[in-house]
Amino acid sequence: MKSSLIETLEGQFEVPLSRMRRIRGAVTKEMDAGLAGRKSSIAMLPAYCDAASGRERGRYLALDLGGTNFRVMLVELPGSGKPPRVIAEAKYRLTPGQITGSGAVLFGAIAGYLGKFLKDHEITSEIALGYTFSFPVQLLGIDEGILMKWTKDFSASGVVGRKVVAIQRQALAGKKVRCVNIVALANDTVGTLQAQAVLDPDCGMGVILGTGFNIAVRVASRRIRKETGAYRGKSMIINMETGNFNKVLPRNHYDRRVDRDSGNVAHQFAEKMIAGKYLPQLVRLVVRDLIRKERFFEGHVPTVFVERDAFKGWHMDVFEAGSRKAVQELSQDLFGRQLDPAERRMMARVCRMVSRRSARIAASLILGALTRVECRSKKRVTVAVDGSLFEKYPGYSRVLAAAIRELAGPAGKGIRLKLTKDGSGIGAAVIAAVVTESGDMRTAS
Ligand code: BGC
């Protein structure tokens, strides 16, 4: 019997156990190459800090830049393994002009918002700040690093290849924001790991499953063959930049289209199959094919599927798992009419095959990465996860956990996935505390 187009597509988006095994194996190999400084699609960037002990104390600022929203937080670390407390927080939305204009505009905007936060909260005496900067950065030490490339459609000019903290400091001076001292620069995955490590000594990994995708791992220093300067700790956290992994992935025609339409062609292949920024784009392309070839939607392309970014992640949530009422309300909004049952089923199937594939590939990468994690316990490891896909997408964390159990077998029992909300920001404060307390890993900048 000839299968329908949707069945063929579901086959193309399936990730069988055999493929998951191959991905896991390839990840381990790429990690080893990255740690040795050899050519690899996984950069394995040293974070110049080890997992926090939980004894970190004090009040710190955190600046969290990783998507169109960026956050400023004032965080209190009580020490003695108690949970950090967010005393104040503000979210600001960056405009497309700020993200894709010049570096001076982007960092100037951030400085301006930070100045406003300090004013609003009457912070006038000097305070240490941890900066979460969630892009591939080659750190020179704990408080400075060079941006290797932009991802997630950021493209501010004049920043790639330059020192990020120096540019930010200059922008702060330009806006007369004086009482802030940037003492640490970290990736959001590293922050997430740290935010959980404060509470849980078994935490060996931080994962972001949100707009972007990436993993950080705690690795024994003896495994790190490339240059790590004056760092002397027994273990170090490594920002893997796993989103760029590009081996044995089951990429199809739609993945190639998403790549071609992206702001960073031929980069971030795993991220483009996994992360929340790209999943709706995949759905959009698949639905457009169904419209063209099977006269789905009566053969007309609704405007929401015309532009690249009009169809959103939260729309997928609703079509995949929303109540009938929620689906009809959204359909009325997006398409100007309600969907018939066959159309509703089709939308749900497309969203499910795309989100499910994301979770199964993410599981394979997480298990690949775990092979090199330095755990405090032989039996257990905690994987700290933050990001909207994991936190909010219906059923995502369940499919991810099931895929991990399927691939890991009995060893999967010791793996605990732990939602670490706001980990990226809180973690930056934790790293700022580690640095302020030890003061020994700074670069001369
Ligand atoms: C960036 C990573 C980041 C991830 C999650 C990716 O696009 O390259 O540095 O950790 O997004 O925010």
PDB file of N, CA and C in Angstrom, residues 16-74:
ATOM      1  N   PRO A  16      15.671   6.326  15.108  1.00  0.00           N
ATOM      2  CA  PRO A  16      15.668   5.014  15.766  1.00  0.00           C
ATOM      3  C   PRO A  16      16.845   4.874  16.738  1.00  0.00           C
ATOM      4  N   LEU A  17      16.742   3.869  17.594  1.00  0.00           N
ATOM      5  CA  LEU A  17      17.776   3.627  18.601  1.00  0.00           C
ATOM      6  C   LEU A  17      19.163   3.485  17.964  1.00  0.00           C
ATOM      7  N   SER A  18      19.228   2.821  16.800  1.00  0.00           N
ATOM      8  CA  SER A  18      20.538   2.613  16.157  1.00  0.00           C
ATOM      9  C   SER A  18      21.180   3.974  15.835  1.00  0.00           C
ATOM     10  N   ARG A  19      20.374   4.922  15.390  1.00  0.00           N
ATOM     11  CA  ARG A  19      20.920   6.247  15.052  1.00  0.00           C
ATOM     12  C   ARG A  19      21.344   6.980  16.321  1.00  0.00           C
ATOM     13  N   MET A  20      20.542   6.814  17.378  1.00  0.00           N
ATOM     14  CA  MET A  20      20.906   7.479  18.642  1.00  0.00           C
ATOM     15  C   MET A  20      22.261   6.969  19.128  1.00  0.00           C
ATOM     16  N   ARG A  21      22.481   5.669  18.966  1.00  0.00           N
ATOM     17  CA  ARG A  21      23.784   5.095  19.394  1.00  0.00           C
ATOM     18  C   ARG A  21      24.921   5.703  18.604  1.00  0.00           C
ATOM     19  N   ARG A  22      24.709   5.845  17.289  1.00  0.00           N
ATOM     20  CA  ARG A  22      25.787   6.403  16.451  1.00  0.00           C
ATOM     21  C   ARG A  22      26.082   7.845  16.844  1.00  0.00           C
ATOM     22  N   ILE A  23      25.014   8.592  17.135  1.00  0.00           N
ATOM     23  CA  ILE A  23      25.224   9.997  17.525  1.00  0.00           C
ATOM     24  C   ILE A  23      26.017  10.041  18.838  1.00  0.00           C
ATOM     25  N   ARG A  24      25.597   9.223  19.813  1.00  0.00           N
ATOM     26  CA  ARG A  24      26.305   9.208  21.109  1.00  0.00           C
ATOM     27  C   ARG A  24      27.796   8.924  20.914  1.00  0.00           C
ATOM     28  N   GLY A  25      28.106   7.932  20.083  1.00  0.00           N
ATOM     29  CA  GLY A  25      29.514   7.576  19.854  1.00  0.00           C
ATOM     30  C   GLY A  25      30.274   8.723  19.204  1.00  0.00           C
ATOM     31  N   ALA A  26      29.632   9.342  18.215  1.00  0.00           N
ATOM     32  CA  ALA A  26      30.315  10.433  17.489  1.00  0.00           C
ATOM     33  C   ALA A  26      30.550  11.636  18.407  1.00  0.00           C
ATOM     34  N   VAL A  27      29.615  11.879  19.334  1.00  0.00           N
ATOM     35  CA  VAL A  27      29.774  13.011  20.259  1.00  0.00           C
ATOM     36  C   VAL A  27      31.027  12.803  21.109  1.00  0.00           C
ATOM     37  N   THR A  28      31.191  11.593  21.635  1.00  0.00           N
ATOM     38  CA  THR A  28      32.357  11.307  22.481  1.00  0.00           C
ATOM     39  C   THR A  28      33.653  11.568  21.706  1.00  0.00           C
ATOM     40  N   LYS A  29      33.691  11.109  20.469  1.00  0.00           N
ATOM     41  CA  LYS A  29      34.911  11.301  19.652  1.00  0.00           C
ATOM     42  C   LYS A  29      35.184  12.791  19.428  1.00  0.00           C
ATOM     43  N   GLU A  30      34.129  13.519  19.099  1.00  0.00           N
ATOM     44  CA  GLU A  30      34.304  14.957  18.844  1.00  0.00           C
ATOM     45  C   GLU A  30      34.752  15.688  20.120  1.00  0.00           C
ATOM     46  N   MET A  31      34.224  15.234  21.266  1.00  0.00           N
ATOM     47  CA  MET A  31      34.636  15.860  22.535  1.00  0.00           C
ATOM     48  C   MET A  31      36.122  15.659  22.765  1.00  0.00           C
ATOM     49  N   ASP A  32      36.584  14.436  22.548  1.00  0.00           N
ATOM     50  CA  ASP A  32      38.007  14.155  22.774  1.00  0.00           C
ATOM     51  C   ASP A  32      38.873  15.001  21.849  1.00  0.00           C
ATOM     52  N   ALA A  33      38.432  15.116  20.595  1.00  0.00           N
ATOM     53  CA  ALA A  33      39.197  15.944  19.650  1.00  0.00           C
ATOM     54  C   ALA A  33      39.202  17.394  20.139  1.00  0.00           C
ATOM     55  N   GLY A  34      38.043  17.884  20.566  1.00  0.00           N
ATOM     56  CA  GLY A  34      37.944  19.277  21.043  1.00  0.00           C
ATOM     57  C   GLY A  34      38.822  19.507  22.260  1.00  0.00           C
ATOM     58  N   LEU A  35      38.833  18.549  23.183  1.00  0.00           N
ATOM     59  CA  LEU A  35      39.634  18.696  24.412  1.00  0.00           C
ATOM     60  C   LEU A  35      41.132  18.681  24.113  1.00  0.00           C
ATOM     61  N   ALA A  36      41.485  18.029  22.988  1.00  0.00           N
ATOM     62  CA  ALA A  36      42.901  17.962  22.631  1.00  0.00           C
ATOM     63  C   ALA A  36      43.306  19.141  21.739  1.00  0.00           C
ATOM     64  N   GLY A  37      42.332  20.003  21.431  1.00  0.00           N
ATOM     65  CA  GLY A  37      42.638  21.145  20.564  1.00  0.00           C
ATOM     66  C   GLY A  37      42.716  20.749  19.101  1.00  0.00           C
ATOM     67  N   ARG A  38      42.211  19.521  18.764  1.00  0.00           N
ATOM     68  CA  ARG A  38      42.195  19.125  17.346  1.00  0.00           C
ATOM     69  C   ARG A  38      40.902  19.631  16.705  1.00  0.00           C
ATOM     70  N   LYS A  39      40.828  19.510  15.383  1.00  0.00           N
ATOM     71  CA  LYS A  39      39.638  19.974  14.645  1.00  0.00           C
ATOM     72  C   LYS A  39      38.417  19.175  15.106  1.00  0.00           C
ATOM     73  N   SER A  40      37.344  19.883  15.431  1.00  0.00           N
ATOM     74  CA  SER A  40      36.146  19.207  15.906  1.00  0.00           C
ATOM     75  C   SER A  40      34.945  20.125  15.723  1.00  0.00           C
ATOM     76  N   SER A  41      33.771  19.514  15.519  1.00  0.00           N
ATOM     77  CA  SER A  41      32.571  20.374  15.429  1.00  0.00           C
ATOM     78  C   SER A  41      32.110  20.794  16.818  1.00  0.00           C
ATOM     79  N   ILE A  42      32.691  20.186  17.865  1.00  0.00           N
ATOM     80  CA  ILE A  42      32.368  20.595  19.239  1.00  0.00           C
ATOM     81  C   ILE A  42      33.602  21.292  19.815  1.00  0.00           C
ATOM     82  N   ALA A  43      33.465  22.596  20.082  1.00  0.00           N
ATOM     83  CA  ALA A  43      34.658  23.393  20.407  1.00  0.00           C
ATOM     84  C   ALA A  43      35.278  23.055  21.766  1.00  0.00           C
ATOM     85  N   MET A  44      34.468  22.626  22.758  1.00  0.00           N
ATOM     86  CA  MET A  44      34.967  22.301  24.108  1.00  0.00           C
ATOM     87  C   MET A  44      35.752  23.488  24.695  1.00  0.00           C
ATOM     88  N   LEU A  45      35.034  24.538  25.007  1.00  0.00           N
ATOM     89  CA  LEU A  45      35.679  25.778  25.457  1.00  0.00           C
ATOM     90  C   LEU A  45      35.821  25.816  26.977  1.00  0.00           C
ATOM     91  N   PRO A  46      37.041  25.944  27.490  1.00  0.00           N
ATOM     92  CA  PRO A  46      37.248  25.996  28.940  1.00  0.00           C
ATOM     93  C   PRO A  46      36.496  27.163  29.579  1.00  0.00           C
ATOM     94  N   ALA A  47      35.866  26.897  30.735  1.00  0.00           N
ATOM     95  CA  ALA A  47      35.120  27.956  31.432  1.00  0.00           C
ATOM     96  C   ALA A  47      35.929  28.537  32.593  1.00  0.00           C
ATOM     97  N   TYR A  48      37.104  27.988  32.841  1.00  0.00           N
ATOM     98  CA  TYR A  48      38.010  28.488  33.892  1.00  0.00           C
ATOM     99  C   TYR A  48      37.376  28.527  35.274  1.00  0.00           C
ATOM    100  N   CYS A  49      36.493  27.571  35.541  1.00  0.00           N
ATOM    101  CA  CYS A  49      35.997  27.432  36.910  1.00  0.00           C
ATOM    102  C   CYS A  49      35.564  25.982  37.107  1.00  0.00           C
ATOM    103  N   ASP A  50      35.589  25.555  38.366  1.00  0.00           N
ATOM    104  CA  ASP A  50      35.080  24.218  38.695  1.00  0.00           C
ATOM    105  C   ASP A  50      33.683  24.386  39.297  1.00  0.00           C
ATOM    106  N   ALA A  51      33.003  23.263  39.507  1.00  0.00           N
ATOM    107  CA  ALA A  51      31.645  23.341  40.053  1.00  0.00           C
ATOM    108  C   ALA A  51      31.670  24.010  41.425  1.00  0.00           C
ATOM    109  N   ALA A  52      30.642  24.797  41.703  1.00  0.00           N
ATOM    110  CA  ALA A  52      30.559  25.523  42.976  1.00  0.00           C
ATOM    111  C   ALA A  52      30.401  24.536  44.130  1.00  0.00           C
ATOM    112  N   SER A  53      30.793  24.993  45.312  1.00  0.00           N
ATOM    113  CA  SER A  53      30.739  24.099  46.478  1.00  0.00           C
ATOM    114  C   SER A  53      29.447  24.263  47.268  1.00  0.00           C
ATOM    115  N   GLY A  54      28.764  25.380  47.052  1.00  0.00           N
ATOM    116  CA  GLY A  54      27.572  25.670  47.859  1.00  0.00           C
ATOM    117  C   GLY A  54      27.885  26.611  49.007  1.00  0.00           C
ATOM    118  N   ARG A  55      29.174  26.882  49.217  1.00  0.00           N
ATOM    119  CA  ARG A  55      29.548  27.767  50.336  1.00  0.00           C
ATOM    120  C   ARG A  55      29.621  29.236  49.892  1.00  0.00           C
ATOM    121  N   GLU A  56      29.401  29.486  48.593  1.00  0.00           N
ATOM    122  CA  GLU A  56      29.524  30.851  48.072  1.00  0.00           C
ATOM    123  C   GLU A  56      28.492  31.757  48.738  1.00  0.00           C
ATOM    124  N   ARG A  57      28.945  32.961  49.140  1.00  0.00           N
ATOM    125  CA  ARG A  57      28.045  33.869  49.853  1.00  0.00           C
ATOM    126  C   ARG A  57      28.133  35.276  49.278  1.00  0.00           C
ATOM    127  N   GLY A  58      27.096  36.035  49.555  1.00  0.00           N
ATOM    128  CA  GLY A  58      27.143  37.466  49.240  1.00  0.00           C
ATOM    129  C   GLY A  58      26.085  37.876  48.231  1.00  0.00           C
ATOM    130  N   ARG A  59      26.139  39.161  47.869  1.00  0.00           N
ATOM    131  CA  ARG A  59      25.157  39.754  46.975  1.00  0.00           C
ATOM    132  C   ARG A  59      25.851  40.132  45.670  1.00  0.00           C
ATOM    133  N   TYR A  60      25.317  39.662  44.555  1.00  0.00           N
ATOM    134  CA  TYR A  60      25.961  39.895  43.265  1.00  0.00           C
ATOM    135  C   TYR A  60      24.931  40.280  42.218  1.00  0.00           C
ATOM    136  N   LEU A  61      25.425  40.954  41.205  1.00  0.00           N
ATOM    137  CA  LEU A  61      24.562  41.232  40.054  1.00  0.00           C
ATOM    138  C   LEU A  61      24.815  40.183  38.990  1.00  0.00           C
ATOM    139  N   ALA A  62      23.774  39.852  38.237  1.00  0.00           N
ATOM    140  CA  ALA A  62      23.944  38.960  37.093  1.00  0.00           C
ATOM    141  C   ALA A  62      23.317  39.626  35.881  1.00  0.00           C
ATOM    142  N   LEU A  63      24.021  39.534  34.784  1.00  0.00           N
ATOM    143  CA  LEU A  63      23.512  40.069  33.519  1.00  0.00           C
ATOM    144  C   LEU A  63      23.409  38.874  32.593  1.00  0.00           C
ATOM    145  N   ASP A  64      22.252  38.667  32.015  1.00  0.00           N
ATOM    146  CA  ASP A  64      22.026  37.438  31.268  1.00  0.00           C
ATOM    147  C   ASP A  64      21.587  37.765  29.838  1.00  0.00           C
ATOM    148  N   LEU A  65      22.521  37.624  28.913  1.00  0.00           N
ATOM    149  CA  LEU A  65      22.210  37.913  27.500  1.00  0.00           C
ATOM    150  C   LEU A  65      22.324  36.631  26.688  1.00  0.00           C
ATOM    151  N   GLY A  66      21.235  36.275  26.017  1.00  0.00           N
ATOM    152  CA  GLY A  66      21.305  35.042  25.229  1.00  0.00           C
ATOM    153  C   GLY A  66      20.255  34.972  24.158  1.00  0.00           C
ATOM    154  N   GLY A  67      19.285  35.871  24.253  1.00  0.00           N
ATOM    155  CA  GLY A  67      18.220  35.895  23.257  1.00  0.00           C
ATOM    156  C   GLY A  67      17.722  37.319  23.143  1.00  0.00           C
ATOM    157  N   THR A  68      16.546  37.498  22.595  1.00  0.00           N
ATOM    158  CA  THR A  68      16.056  38.862  22.414  1.00  0.00           C
ATOM    159  C   THR A  68      15.702  39.516  23.748  1.00  0.00           C
ATOM    160  N   ASN A  69      15.370  38.666  24.746  1.00  0.00           N
ATOM    161  CA  ASN A  69      15.186  39.222  26.087  1.00  0.00           C
ATOM    162  C   ASN A  69      16.506  39.145  26.810  1.00  0.00           C
ATOM    163  N   PHE A  70      16.851  40.205  27.539  1.00  0.00           N
ATOM    164  CA  PHE A  70      17.976  39.992  28.427  1.00  0.00           C
ATOM    165  C   PHE A  70      17.566  40.456  29.815  1.00  0.00           C
ATOM    166  N   ARG A  71      18.256  39.896  30.798  1.00  0.00           N
ATOM    167  CA  ARG A  71      17.819  40.084  32.175  1.00  0.00           C
ATOM    168  C   ARG A  71      18.916  40.643  33.035  1.00  0.00           C
ATOM    169  N   VAL A  72      18.518  41.415  34.030  1.00  0.00           N
ATOM    170  CA  VAL A  72      19.447  41.820  35.070  1.00  0.00           C
ATOM    171  C   VAL A  72      18.871  41.282  36.370  1.00  0.00           C
ATOM    172  N   MET A  73      19.718  40.708  37.195  1.00  0.00           N
ATOM    173  CA  MET A  73      19.236  40.159  38.465  1.00  0.00           C
ATOM    174  C   MET A  73      20.163  40.571  39.596  1.00  0.00           C
ATOM    175  N   LEU A  74      19.556  40.786  40.756  1.00  0.00           N
ATOM    176  CA  LEU A  74      20.342  40.978  41.975  1.00  0.00           C
ATOM    177  C   LEU A  74      20.117  39.707  42.788  1.00  0.00           C
TER     178      LEU A  74
END
